[in-house]
Structures are given as structure tokens and as C-alpha cells.
Coordinates of C-alpha atoms in Angstrom, one line a residue:
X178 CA 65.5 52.1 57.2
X179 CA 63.6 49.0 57.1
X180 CA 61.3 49.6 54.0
X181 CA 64.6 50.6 52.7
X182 CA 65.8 47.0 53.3
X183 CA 62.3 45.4 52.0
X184 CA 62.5 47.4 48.9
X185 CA 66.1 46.2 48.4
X186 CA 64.8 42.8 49.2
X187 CA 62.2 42.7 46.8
X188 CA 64.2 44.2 44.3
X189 CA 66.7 41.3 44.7
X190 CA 63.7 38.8 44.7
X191 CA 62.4 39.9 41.2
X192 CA 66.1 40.5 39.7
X193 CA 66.8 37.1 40.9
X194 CA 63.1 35.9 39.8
X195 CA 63.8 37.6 36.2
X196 CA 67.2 35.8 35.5
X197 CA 65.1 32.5 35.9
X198 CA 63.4 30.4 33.3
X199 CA 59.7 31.1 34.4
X200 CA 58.7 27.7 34.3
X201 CA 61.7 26.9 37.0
X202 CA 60.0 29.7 38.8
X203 CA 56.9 28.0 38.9
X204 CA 58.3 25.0 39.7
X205 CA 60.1 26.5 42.9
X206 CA 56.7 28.3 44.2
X207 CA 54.9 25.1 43.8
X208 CA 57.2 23.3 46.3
X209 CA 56.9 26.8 48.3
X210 CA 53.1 25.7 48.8
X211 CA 53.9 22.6 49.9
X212 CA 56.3 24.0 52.9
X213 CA 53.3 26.5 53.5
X214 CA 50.6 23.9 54.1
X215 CA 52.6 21.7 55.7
X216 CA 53.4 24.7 57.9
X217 CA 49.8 26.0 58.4
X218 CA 49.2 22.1 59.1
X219 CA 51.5 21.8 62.0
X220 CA 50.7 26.0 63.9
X221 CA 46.6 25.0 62.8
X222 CA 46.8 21.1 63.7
X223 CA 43.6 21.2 66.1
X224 CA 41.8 23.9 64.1
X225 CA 42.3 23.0 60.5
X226 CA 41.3 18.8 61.9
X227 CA 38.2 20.3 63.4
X228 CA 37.0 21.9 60.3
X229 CA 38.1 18.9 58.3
X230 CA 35.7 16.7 59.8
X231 CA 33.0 18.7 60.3
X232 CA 33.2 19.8 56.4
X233 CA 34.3 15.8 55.8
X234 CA 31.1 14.4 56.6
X235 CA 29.2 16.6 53.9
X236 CA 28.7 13.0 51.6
X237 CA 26.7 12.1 54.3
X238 CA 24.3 15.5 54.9
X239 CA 23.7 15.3 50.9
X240 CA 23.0 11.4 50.5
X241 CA 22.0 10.1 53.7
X242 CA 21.0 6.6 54.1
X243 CA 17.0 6.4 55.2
X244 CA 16.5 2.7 55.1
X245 CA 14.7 2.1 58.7
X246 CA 17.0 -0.1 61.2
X247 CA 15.1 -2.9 62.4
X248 CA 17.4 -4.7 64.0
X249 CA 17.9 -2.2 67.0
X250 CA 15.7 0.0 68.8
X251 CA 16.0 2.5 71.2
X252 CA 13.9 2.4 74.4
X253 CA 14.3 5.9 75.5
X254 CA 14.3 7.2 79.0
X255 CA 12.2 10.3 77.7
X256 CA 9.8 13.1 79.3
X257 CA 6.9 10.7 79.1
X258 CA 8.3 8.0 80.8
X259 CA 9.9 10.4 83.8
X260 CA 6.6 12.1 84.1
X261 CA 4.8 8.7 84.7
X262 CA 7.3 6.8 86.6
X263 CA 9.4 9.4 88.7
X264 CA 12.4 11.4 88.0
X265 CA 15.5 10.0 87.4
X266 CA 17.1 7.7 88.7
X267 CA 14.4 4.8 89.0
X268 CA 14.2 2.1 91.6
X269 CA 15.3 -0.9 90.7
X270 CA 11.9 -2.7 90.6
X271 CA 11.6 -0.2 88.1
X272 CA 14.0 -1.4 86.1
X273 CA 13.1 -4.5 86.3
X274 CA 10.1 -4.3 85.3
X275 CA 11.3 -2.9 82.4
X276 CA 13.9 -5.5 81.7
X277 CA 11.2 -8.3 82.2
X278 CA 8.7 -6.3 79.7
X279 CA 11.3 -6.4 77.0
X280 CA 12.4 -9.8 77.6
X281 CA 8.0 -10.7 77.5
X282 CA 8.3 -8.8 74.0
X283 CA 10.9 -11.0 72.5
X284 CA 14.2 -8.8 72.5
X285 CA 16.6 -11.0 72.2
X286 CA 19.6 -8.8 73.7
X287 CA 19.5 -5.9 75.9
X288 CA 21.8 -3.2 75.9
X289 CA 21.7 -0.8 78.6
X290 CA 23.5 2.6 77.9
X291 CA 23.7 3.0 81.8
X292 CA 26.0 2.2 84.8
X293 CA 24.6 1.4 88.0
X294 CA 27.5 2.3 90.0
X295 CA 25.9 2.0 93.6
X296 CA 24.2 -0.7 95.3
X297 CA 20.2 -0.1 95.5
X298 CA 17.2 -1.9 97.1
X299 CA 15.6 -4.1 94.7
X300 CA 18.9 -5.1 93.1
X301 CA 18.2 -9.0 93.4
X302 CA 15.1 -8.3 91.0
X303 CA 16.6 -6.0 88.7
X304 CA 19.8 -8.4 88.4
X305 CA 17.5 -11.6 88.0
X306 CA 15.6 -10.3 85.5
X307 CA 18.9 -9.3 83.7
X308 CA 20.6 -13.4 84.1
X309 CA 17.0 -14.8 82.5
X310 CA 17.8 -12.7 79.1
X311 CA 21.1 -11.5 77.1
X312 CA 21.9 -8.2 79.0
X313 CA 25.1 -5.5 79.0
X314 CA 25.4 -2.6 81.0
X315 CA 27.7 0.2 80.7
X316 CA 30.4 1.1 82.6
X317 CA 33.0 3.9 82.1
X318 CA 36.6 4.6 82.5
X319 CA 38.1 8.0 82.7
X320 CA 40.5 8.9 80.0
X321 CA 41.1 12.5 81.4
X322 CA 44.2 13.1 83.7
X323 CA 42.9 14.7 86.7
X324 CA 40.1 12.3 87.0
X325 CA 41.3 9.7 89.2
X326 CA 38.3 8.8 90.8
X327 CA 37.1 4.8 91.4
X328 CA 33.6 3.7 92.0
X329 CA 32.6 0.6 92.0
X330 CA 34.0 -2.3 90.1
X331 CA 35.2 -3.1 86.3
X332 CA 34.8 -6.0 84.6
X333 CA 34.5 -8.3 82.0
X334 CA 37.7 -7.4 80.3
X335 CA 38.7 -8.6 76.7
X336 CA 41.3 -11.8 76.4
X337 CA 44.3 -12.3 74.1
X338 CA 44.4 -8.6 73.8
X339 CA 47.8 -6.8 75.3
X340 CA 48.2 -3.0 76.8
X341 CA 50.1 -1.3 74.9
X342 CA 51.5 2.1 75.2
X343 CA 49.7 3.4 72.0
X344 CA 46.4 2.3 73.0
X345 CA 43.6 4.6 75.9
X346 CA 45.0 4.1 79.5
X347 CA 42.5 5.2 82.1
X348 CA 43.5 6.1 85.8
X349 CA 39.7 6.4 87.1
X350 CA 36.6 4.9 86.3
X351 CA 32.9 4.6 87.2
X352 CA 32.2 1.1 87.0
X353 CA 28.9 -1.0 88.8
X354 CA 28.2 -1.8 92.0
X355 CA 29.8 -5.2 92.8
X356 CA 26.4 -6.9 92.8
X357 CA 26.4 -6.4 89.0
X358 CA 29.8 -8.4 88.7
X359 CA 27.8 -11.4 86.8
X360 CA 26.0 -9.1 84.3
X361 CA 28.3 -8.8 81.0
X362 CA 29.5 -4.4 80.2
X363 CA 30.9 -2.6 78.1
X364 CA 32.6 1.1 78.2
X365 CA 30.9 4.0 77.5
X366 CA 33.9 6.3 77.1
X367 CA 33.5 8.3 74.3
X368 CA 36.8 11.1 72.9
X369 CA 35.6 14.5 72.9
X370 CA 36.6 16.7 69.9
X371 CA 37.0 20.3 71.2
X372 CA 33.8 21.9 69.4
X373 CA 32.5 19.3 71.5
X374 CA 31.7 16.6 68.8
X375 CA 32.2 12.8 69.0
X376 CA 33.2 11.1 66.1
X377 CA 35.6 8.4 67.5
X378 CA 35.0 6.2 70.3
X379 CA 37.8 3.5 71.6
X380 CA 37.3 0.2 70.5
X381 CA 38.6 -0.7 74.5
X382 CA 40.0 1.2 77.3
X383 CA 43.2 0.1 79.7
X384 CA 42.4 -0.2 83.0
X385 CA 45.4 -1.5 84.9
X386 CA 46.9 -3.4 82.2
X387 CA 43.5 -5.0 81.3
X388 CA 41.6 -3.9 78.8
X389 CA 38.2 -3.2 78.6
X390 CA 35.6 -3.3 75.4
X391 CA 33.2 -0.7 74.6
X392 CA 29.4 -1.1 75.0
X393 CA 28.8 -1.9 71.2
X394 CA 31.4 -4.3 71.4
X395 CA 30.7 -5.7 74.2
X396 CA 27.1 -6.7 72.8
X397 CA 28.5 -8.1 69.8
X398 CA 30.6 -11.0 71.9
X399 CA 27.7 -11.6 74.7
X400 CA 25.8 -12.6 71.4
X401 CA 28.8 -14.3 69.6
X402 CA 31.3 -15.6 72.4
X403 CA 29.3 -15.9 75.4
X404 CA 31.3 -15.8 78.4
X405 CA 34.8 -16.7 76.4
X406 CA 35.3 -12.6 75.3
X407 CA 38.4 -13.4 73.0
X408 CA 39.7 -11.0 70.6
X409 CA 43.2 -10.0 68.8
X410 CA 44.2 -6.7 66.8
X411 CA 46.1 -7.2 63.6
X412 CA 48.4 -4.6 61.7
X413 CA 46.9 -3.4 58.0
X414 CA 48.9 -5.2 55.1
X415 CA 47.5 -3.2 52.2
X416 CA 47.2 0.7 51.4
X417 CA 43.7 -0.3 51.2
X418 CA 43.6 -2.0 54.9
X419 CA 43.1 0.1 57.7
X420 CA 45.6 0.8 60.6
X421 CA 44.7 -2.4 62.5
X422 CA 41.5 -4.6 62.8
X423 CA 40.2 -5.8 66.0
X424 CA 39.1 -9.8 65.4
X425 CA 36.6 -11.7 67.1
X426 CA 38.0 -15.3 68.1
X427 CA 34.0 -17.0 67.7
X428 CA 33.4 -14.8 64.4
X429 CA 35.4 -15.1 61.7
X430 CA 35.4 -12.5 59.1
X431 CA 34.3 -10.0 61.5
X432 CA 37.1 -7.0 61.4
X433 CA 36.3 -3.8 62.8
X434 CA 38.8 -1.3 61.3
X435 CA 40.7 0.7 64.4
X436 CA 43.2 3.5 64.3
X437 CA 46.6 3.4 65.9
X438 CA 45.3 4.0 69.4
X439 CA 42.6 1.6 69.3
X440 CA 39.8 3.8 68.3
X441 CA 37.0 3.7 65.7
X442 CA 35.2 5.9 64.0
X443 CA 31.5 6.7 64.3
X444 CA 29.3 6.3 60.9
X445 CA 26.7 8.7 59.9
X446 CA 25.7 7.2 57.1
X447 CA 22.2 6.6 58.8
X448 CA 19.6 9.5 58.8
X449 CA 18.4 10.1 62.2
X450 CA 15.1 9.4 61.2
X451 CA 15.8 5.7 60.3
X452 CA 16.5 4.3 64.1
X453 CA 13.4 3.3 65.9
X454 CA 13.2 4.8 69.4
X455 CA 10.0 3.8 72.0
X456 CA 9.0 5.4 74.8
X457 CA 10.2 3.0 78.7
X458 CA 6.9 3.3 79.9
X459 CA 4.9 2.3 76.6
X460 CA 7.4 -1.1 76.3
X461 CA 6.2 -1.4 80.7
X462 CA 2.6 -1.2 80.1
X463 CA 2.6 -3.3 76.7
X464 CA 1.5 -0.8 74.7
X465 CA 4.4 -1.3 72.0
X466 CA 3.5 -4.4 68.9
X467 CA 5.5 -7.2 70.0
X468 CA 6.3 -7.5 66.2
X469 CA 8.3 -4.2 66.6
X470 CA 10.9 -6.0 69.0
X471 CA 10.5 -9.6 68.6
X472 CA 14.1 -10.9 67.6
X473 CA 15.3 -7.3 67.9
X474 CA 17.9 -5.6 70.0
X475 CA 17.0 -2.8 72.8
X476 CA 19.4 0.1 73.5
X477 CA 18.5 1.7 76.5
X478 CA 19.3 5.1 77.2
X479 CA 18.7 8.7 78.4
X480 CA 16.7 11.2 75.7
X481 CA 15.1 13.4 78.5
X482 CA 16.1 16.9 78.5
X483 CA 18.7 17.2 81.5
X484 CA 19.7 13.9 81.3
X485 CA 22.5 13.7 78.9
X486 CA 24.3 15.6 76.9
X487 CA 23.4 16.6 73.7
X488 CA 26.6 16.3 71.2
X489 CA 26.8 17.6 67.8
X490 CA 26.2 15.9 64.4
X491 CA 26.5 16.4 60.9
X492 CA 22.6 16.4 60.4
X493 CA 20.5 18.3 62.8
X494 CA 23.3 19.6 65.2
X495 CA 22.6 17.6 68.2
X496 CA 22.3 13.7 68.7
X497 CA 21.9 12.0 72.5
X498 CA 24.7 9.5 73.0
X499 CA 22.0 6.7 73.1
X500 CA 21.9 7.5 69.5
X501 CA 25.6 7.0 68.4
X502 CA 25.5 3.9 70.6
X503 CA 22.8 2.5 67.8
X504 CA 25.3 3.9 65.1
X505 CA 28.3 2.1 66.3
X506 CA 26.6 -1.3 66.8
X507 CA 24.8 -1.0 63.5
X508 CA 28.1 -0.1 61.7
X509 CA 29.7 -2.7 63.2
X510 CA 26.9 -5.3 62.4
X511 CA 26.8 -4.2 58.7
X512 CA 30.5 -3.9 58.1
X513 CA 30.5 -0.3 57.6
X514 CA 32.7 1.3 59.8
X515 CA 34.2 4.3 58.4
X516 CA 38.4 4.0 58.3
X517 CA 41.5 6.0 57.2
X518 CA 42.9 3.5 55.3
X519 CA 46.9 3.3 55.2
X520 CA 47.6 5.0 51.8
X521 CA 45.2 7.7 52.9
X522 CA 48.0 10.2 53.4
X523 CA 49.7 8.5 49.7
X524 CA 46.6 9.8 48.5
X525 CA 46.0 13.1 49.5
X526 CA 49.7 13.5 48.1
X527 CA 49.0 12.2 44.8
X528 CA 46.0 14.6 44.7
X529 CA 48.3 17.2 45.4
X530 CA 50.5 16.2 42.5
X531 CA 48.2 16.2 39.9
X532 CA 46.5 19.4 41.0
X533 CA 50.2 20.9 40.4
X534 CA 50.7 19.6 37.2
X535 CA 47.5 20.9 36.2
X536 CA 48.7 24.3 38.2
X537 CA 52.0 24.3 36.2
X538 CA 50.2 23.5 33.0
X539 CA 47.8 26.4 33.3
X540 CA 50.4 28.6 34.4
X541 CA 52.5 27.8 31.3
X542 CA 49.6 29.0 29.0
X543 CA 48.8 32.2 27.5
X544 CA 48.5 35.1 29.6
X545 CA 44.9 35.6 29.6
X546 CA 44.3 31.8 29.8
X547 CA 47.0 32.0 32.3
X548 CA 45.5 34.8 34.5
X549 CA 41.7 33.7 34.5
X550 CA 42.8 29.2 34.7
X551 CA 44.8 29.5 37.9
X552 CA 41.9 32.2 39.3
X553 CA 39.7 29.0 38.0
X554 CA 42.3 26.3 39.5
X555 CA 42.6 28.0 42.8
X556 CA 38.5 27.9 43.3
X557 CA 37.6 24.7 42.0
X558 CA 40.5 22.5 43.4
X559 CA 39.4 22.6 46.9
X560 CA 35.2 21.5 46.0
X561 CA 37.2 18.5 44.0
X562 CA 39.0 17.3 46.6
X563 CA 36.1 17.3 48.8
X564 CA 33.9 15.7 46.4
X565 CA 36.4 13.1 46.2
X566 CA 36.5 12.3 50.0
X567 CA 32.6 12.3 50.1
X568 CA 32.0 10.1 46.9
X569 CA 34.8 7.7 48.5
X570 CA 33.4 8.1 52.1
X571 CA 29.3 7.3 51.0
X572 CA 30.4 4.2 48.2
X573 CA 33.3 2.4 50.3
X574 CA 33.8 4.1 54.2
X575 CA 37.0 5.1 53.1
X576 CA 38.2 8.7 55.0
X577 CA 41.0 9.9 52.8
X578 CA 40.9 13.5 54.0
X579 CA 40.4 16.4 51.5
X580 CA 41.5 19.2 53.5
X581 CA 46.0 19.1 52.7
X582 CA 45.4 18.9 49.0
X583 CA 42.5 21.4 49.0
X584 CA 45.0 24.2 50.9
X585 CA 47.9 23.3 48.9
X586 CA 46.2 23.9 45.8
X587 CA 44.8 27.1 47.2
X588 CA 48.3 28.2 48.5
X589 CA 49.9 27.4 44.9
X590 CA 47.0 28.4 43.0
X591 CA 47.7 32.1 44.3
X592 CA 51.7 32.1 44.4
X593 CA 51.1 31.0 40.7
X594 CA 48.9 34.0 40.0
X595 CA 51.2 36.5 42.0
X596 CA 53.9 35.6 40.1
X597 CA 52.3 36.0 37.0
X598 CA 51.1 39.2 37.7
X599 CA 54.6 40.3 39.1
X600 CA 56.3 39.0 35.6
X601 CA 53.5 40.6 33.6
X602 CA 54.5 44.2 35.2
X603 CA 58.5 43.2 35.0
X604 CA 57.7 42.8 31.7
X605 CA 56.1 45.8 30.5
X606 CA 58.3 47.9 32.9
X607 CA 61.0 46.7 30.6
X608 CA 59.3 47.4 27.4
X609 CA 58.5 50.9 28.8
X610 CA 61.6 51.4 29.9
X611 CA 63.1 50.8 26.4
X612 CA 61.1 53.0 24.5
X613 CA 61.2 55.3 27.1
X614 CA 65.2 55.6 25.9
X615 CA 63.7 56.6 22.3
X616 CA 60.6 58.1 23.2
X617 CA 58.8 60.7 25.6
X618 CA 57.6 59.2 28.5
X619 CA 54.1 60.0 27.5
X620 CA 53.4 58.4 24.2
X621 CA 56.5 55.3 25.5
X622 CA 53.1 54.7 27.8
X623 CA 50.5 54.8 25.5
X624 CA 52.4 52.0 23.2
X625 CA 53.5 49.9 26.6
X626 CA 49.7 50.0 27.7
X627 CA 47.6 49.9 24.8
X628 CA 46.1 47.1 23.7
X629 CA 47.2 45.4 20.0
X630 CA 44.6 47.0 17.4
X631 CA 44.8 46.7 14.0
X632 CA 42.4 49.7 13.1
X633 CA 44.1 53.0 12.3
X634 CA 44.3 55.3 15.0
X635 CA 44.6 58.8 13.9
X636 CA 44.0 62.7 15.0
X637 CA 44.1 65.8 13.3
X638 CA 46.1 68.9 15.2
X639 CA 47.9 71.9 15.1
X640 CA 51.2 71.7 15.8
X641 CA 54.5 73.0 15.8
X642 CA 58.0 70.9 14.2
X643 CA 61.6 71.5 15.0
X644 CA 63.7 70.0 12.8
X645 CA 67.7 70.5 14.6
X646 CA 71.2 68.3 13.2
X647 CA 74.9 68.5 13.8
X648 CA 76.3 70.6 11.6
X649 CA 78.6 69.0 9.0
X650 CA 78.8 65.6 11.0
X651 CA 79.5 63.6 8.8
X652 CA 83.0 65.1 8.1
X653 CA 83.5 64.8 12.0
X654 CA 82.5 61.3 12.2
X655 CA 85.2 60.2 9.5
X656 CA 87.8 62.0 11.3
X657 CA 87.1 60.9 14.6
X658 CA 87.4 57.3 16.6
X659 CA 83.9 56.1 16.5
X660 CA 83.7 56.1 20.0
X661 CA 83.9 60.0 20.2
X662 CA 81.5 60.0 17.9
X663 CA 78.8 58.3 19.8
X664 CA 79.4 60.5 22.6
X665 CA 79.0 63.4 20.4
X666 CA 75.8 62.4 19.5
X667 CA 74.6 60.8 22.7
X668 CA 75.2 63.9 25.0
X669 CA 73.8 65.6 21.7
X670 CA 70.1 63.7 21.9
X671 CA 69.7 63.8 25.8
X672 CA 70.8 67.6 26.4
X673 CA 68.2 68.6 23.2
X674 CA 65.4 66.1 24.8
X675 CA 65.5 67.6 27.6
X676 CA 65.6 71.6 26.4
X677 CA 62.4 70.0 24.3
X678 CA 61.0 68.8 26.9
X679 CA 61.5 71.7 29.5
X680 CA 59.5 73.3 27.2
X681 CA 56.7 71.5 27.3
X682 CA 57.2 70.3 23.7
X683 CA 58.2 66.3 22.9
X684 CA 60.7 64.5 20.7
X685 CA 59.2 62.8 17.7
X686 CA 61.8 61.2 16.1
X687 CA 65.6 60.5 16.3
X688 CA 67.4 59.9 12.7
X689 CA 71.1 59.9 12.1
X690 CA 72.4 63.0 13.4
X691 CA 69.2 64.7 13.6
X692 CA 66.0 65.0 15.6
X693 CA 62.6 65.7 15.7
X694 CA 60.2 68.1 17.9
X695 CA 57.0 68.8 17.9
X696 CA 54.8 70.8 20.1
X697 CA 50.9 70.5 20.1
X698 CA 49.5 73.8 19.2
X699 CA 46.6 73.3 21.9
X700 CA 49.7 74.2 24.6
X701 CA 50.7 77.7 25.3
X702 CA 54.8 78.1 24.4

């Protein structure tokens, strides 16, 4: 019973399909595609935003920017350095040291990609060394849920800047012991995509209504604003703008480009290769040219095995967060932080547009241009839309997004071609149909099917011809209503045909009153 109801349903579907101008039809499945990938949008939101940016970024695999940064370096808490000096965590004369030994090479800010959340002998060294040079140090709130845990203190947070509901609240925190209150931080929070990728950090973090910068940012106004860590967040006036920008009272003309909740994104634009990273205990014993960090910043941070993370990237699959640290704060220095502009979404739907037009254009061609343009459309469409975002991303750090008018194309690249192929058939079922009323079944096929050829096709046989008529018709038909006469005649063909037929012989031609049969002499009668 139910294919019973499909097949009436289809039937419907194509009847109803058939009494429509084609190029209406066309019109109605392209604004079928545009449901569907707005459907497969909404049930494949995480999905489908996963493989968007991780296919996104391919602009900056192919044309990578190797230019060395010589403005930042990281000094890495590596192997070498734990097998010389300890494990992890060192003493605080340690640090120290290591703080004095950068500040003896000329570094002019430090940046320490670390919280010290508890209170530790030797922490009046560690913290002088830290007020006789520009220092931050991290600390970090907790953006998930269930983590409600407090240790130690935050501080420093950002003025002129309100709470609000769209921005990151966080219940918990791991902030610094309360010795470090003097020493300038930053957050270290970072969002976690779920294939385990970060690619947006936020901008600040609310912590009981205040809130509280991120580590890069934090840097950036120890060197600006000094202790007066002003800031406001403007709306986006142009398609062009982004979301909002965050403002730096002492800087003027610095905007770094944020997304409704506050975040921004992290560039990749960089090769690994081109950041700088020292060993901690080559910069303690000297052994690194002062030339390398005079008048440069040091990020400090975790690269041995077990001691971070490891999250992936678009180059070799795995970066250590010390690492996206030096891409935000380079970005940010350079004025290259990537953005989804405001029109981004106007522009994936005029993409979309155009790639129907070109759709319905194709579609409206000849059926072999027709048949193999659309297969054409339907491949190509996606790679151009991708191209697009990457050529955007790598010239202007524009993210538009490729992904909705790649699948729409897709989805109405292939609607396009079924119906073409289901009007094709509808079609030539008609034309066989019709000759089918005037010819056997066999050679109404081998018309409907054949290919136009102009060459004479022709076979010699033996057959047999039956030539059969109505008897003095045309007498009847003048004495007859016409009707009664077509009757006559019609029950007069089909009862013959299918005598003919039953015996295994075929109609050749009907004329007038009279009909045609032939049987192949290769057939046993």
C-alpha cells in the first residue's frame, strides 16, 4: 500500500511538473535548494562550521606568510631547559633569574604565558625582578559551567568597558597568588572548537561584572596605557566594518575587530617557521646574541612534551598555545586580525544568486549542454566559492565563509539535473507513447531511441505482406454519421493489430480503410 501511494505521488509530481513551463520549474527547485541548505544548515550547525573552518583556512596552507617576526620571541620552557633546571614547576629564584636575564638582554616587555596561582618561596625576587622591567602574567577564568572553582586573585581589569549579556561570563577562575596583585595580567582563556581546535579567543572575560583583557591585550596597554587600562567597543557602521571594534583610549587608530560576544579570531597567516623561539636556559646562561632580543618582546611559555596541550592548526596539525599567543599579539600589532565583516552573510547570498542564474542559464540550454553544464556547475561552484574566501581572507582578513553558497549550488546543481533527466524521459515516454498508437511497440522504440542520422539505414529480408480493407467502405461511410464511422474503423485497426500481432507478425502501415502486415520470413508462422 505505501509504494502504491508513492507511485501515485510521484505520478502527481511529474503530471503536475509536465503542465509547468520548465523554466518555472527550474525556478521553483532553485528556491527548493535554498530551503535544503538552509535546512542541512540548521540539523548540521556544529558539523558543517567545523569543516568550514578547517577547509576555510586553505588561503593560508597554500600562501603562507614566511617573513621572520622580529618583534616577538618565544622563550620556551622546552626539554632542554627541564632537563638542566628541574622539572616543572621552577622555584621562583628560577624565575627570576630568568626574568633578570631577559631584562640584562634588552627585552623591553615580558609576557609570561603562565599563572602563578599559589604563593611560593622566593616570591619577593621573582616579583622584584618583574616591577624593574615591563612584565604580564597570565591568569585565567573559567568559561565552562561546572567549573566554579576560585584560586587566587584577578586583577587588573579593563575601564570604560560594560558587562553585557552577549559578552563571556565566567563563574571560576585561576587567577595569581595575591603577592602578584602589582604585576599587570592578562587572560589566557582560550574557546575550544569541538575537534579540539582554537581559532577564536575572547578579547576579555566577565568576572563579576568586571571585565578582564586577554594576555595579548593586556601587553598591548602595559606598553601603551600604563597603569590607566582604558578601552571602549564600538558597533560596525559599514558592510565592510566588523561586528564591533575594541578601542584603546592611549592609541588611536588601533581597532581590533571582535565578534558579537567579544571574541577575536586567531590569524594564521604566519608560517610556523617565521616566529623565533629560544631555549629558558640558553637566555639564563647568556648564551642567546643580545642582538636577537634587544628592543624585542619575550613570550614565555610551555613547549615541553607534557606540559601543554598541543591544539590543532591549519599547517602541521598541532601548535603549543605559547604559539597562538605570538599570533594574536602579532596580528594585533600589524592590524591583521582576521574578521567576519557585517555584509559577510549579504555576500555569501549574492554568491548564491549569481551561481543560480548561471544554474538556470545552463539549465535553459540544449540538452546535451544542458546535461554535461550543470554536471560542470555542480563540481566547480563549490572550489569557486572557496577560492573566493581564501583570495579575500590572504589579500584583506576578510572571513566571508564559502561553505552556504558552495552547498546551495551543489543541492541546485543536482535538482537541476534530476529534473532534466526526469523531463528528458517524460518526454520520450510521450513520443513513444504516440507512435506506439500507430506503430508496433518494437520499431515505435527503435524511432523513440535512435539517435537523428541522416545516412540511409536499410536491410534486405524475406518477408511476408498482408494487405486487408473494409469492404466497400466508402459506400458505408457516406451513409453513415461520421462518428460511426470512426468506430468502424477504430475497433477495425485494434482488433486486426492485435490478431497480427498474436501471431508474431507486425503492422506496417495504416491507410484509409486499410492496413498493412508484414511478417519477417526469419520467424516460424
Amino acid at each position: 500500500m505505501p509504494s502504491a501511494h508513492f507511485t501515485a505521488l510521484t505520478g502527481s509530481l511529474a503530471t503536475l511538473a509536465a503542465r509547468l513551463r520548465p523554466q518555472r520549474v527550474r525556478v521553483l527547485l532553485l528556491a527548493l535548494a535554498a530551503f535544503l541548505t538552509l535546512g542541512l544548515g540548521l540539523v548540521f550547525d556544529e558539523g558543517m562550521s567545523n569543516f568550514e573552518e578547517q577547509s576555510a583556512s586553505v588561503g593560508w596552507r597554500l600562501s603562507p606568510d614566511s617573513s621572520p617576526e622580529e618583534r616577538i620571541n618565544i622563550i620556551a620552557i622546552d626539554e632542554k631547559s627541564i632537563e638542566q633546571l628541574g622539572p616543572w614547576p621552577w622555584s621562583r629564584s628560577t624565575m627570576a633569574q630568568l626574568s633578570e636575564a631577559l631584562a640584562a638582554s634588552g627585552v623591553q616587555l615580558q609576557i609570561y604565558d603562565i599563572s602563578f596561582s599559589e604563593a611560593r618561596e622566593g616570591d619577593a625576587a621573582f616579583i622584584a625582578a618583574l616591577q624593574n622591567t615591563q612584565a604580564v602574567i597570565a591568569q585565567t577564568p573559567a568559561l565552562l559551567p561546572d567549573q566554579t572553582t576560585r584560586t587566587g586573585v584577578m586583577t587588573h581589569p579593563l575601564g570604560g568597558l560594560a558587562c553585557t549579556a552577549a559578552a563571556n561570563h565566567a563563574m571560576g577562575f585561576q587567577g595569581s597568588a595575591a603577592v602578584f596583585a602589582g604585576i599587570p595580567k592578562g587572560n589566557i582563556t582560550a574557546l575550544v572548537a569541538t575537534d579540539g581546535a582554537v581559532r577564536e579567543v575572547p578579547a576579555y572575560v566577565c568576572v563579576d561584572g568586571q571585565p578582564y583583557p586577554a594576555l595579548s591585550l593586556s601587553a598591548l596597554l602595559t606598553m601603551m596605557s600604563g597603569d590607566a587600562w582604558k578601552v571602549d567597543v564600538q558597533p560596525g557602521t559599514s558592510l565592510l566594518d566588523p561586528i564591533q571594534s575594541l578601542r584603546l583610549s592611549d592609541y588611536p587608530g588601533l581597532e581590533i575587530p571582535l565578534d558579537a560576544a567579544g571574541n577575536l579570531r586567531v590569524s594564521f597567516r604566519n608560517a610556523p617557521d617565521s616566529y623565533r623561539a629560544f631555549s629558558a636556559i640558553d637566555v639564563i646562561n647568556g648564551e642567546i646574541p643580545r642582538e636577537l632580543l634587544e628592543n624585542t618582546w619575550a613570550l614565555v611559555g610551555y613547549t615541553a612534551f607534557g606540559l601543554v596541550d598541543i591544539v590543532p592548526t591549519p599547517y602541521s596539525g598541532g601548535a603549543h598555545g605559547v604559539e597562538l599567543q605570538a599570533r594574536i599579539l602579532g596580528s594585533m600589532l600589524d592590524g591583521t586580525v582576521p574578521y567576519a565583516p557585517k555584509g559577510a552573510p549579504l555576500f555569501r547570498a549574492l554568491l548564491g544568486l549569481a551561481f543560480a542564474a548561471i544554474l538556470l542559464w545552463v539549465a535553459a540550454g540544449r540538452e546535451r549542454f544542458s546535461g554535461y553544464g550543470l554536471a560542470v556547475c555542480g563540481i566547480a561552484f563549490p572550489g569557486i566559492a572557496l577560492l573566493l574566501h581564501a583570495v579575500v581572507l590572504s589579500t584583506t582578513n576578510l572571513w566571508l565563509g564559502w561553505l552556504a553558497p558552495a552547498l546551495y549550488s551543489l543541492c541546485a546543481a543536482v535538482l537541476l539535473i534530476l529534473h532534466e533527466y526526469a523531463r528528458v524521459r517524460l518526454e520520450r515516454g510521450r513520443v513513444l507513447d504516440n507512435l506506439s498508437s500507430y506503430l508496433p511497440s518494437e520499431i515505435a522504440q527503435e524511432i523513440a531511441y535512435a539517435l537523428p542520422n541522416s545516412s540511409i539505414s536499410a536491410r534486405r529480408q524475406n518477408v511476408t505482406l498482408l494487405s486487408a480493407d473494409l469492404r466497400n467502405f466508402s459506400a458505408y461511410g457516406e451513409a453513415r454519421p461520421p462518428e460511426e464511422a470512426a468506430a468502424l474503423l477504430h475497433y477495425f485497426f485494434v482488433r486486426t493489430t492485435e490478431i497480427i500481432e498474436k501471431h508474431m507478425g507486425s503492422v506496417h502501415e495504416f491507410k484509409g480503410d486499410s492496413l498493412l502486415a508484414m511478417w519477417d520470413g526469419s520467424d516460424e508462422k
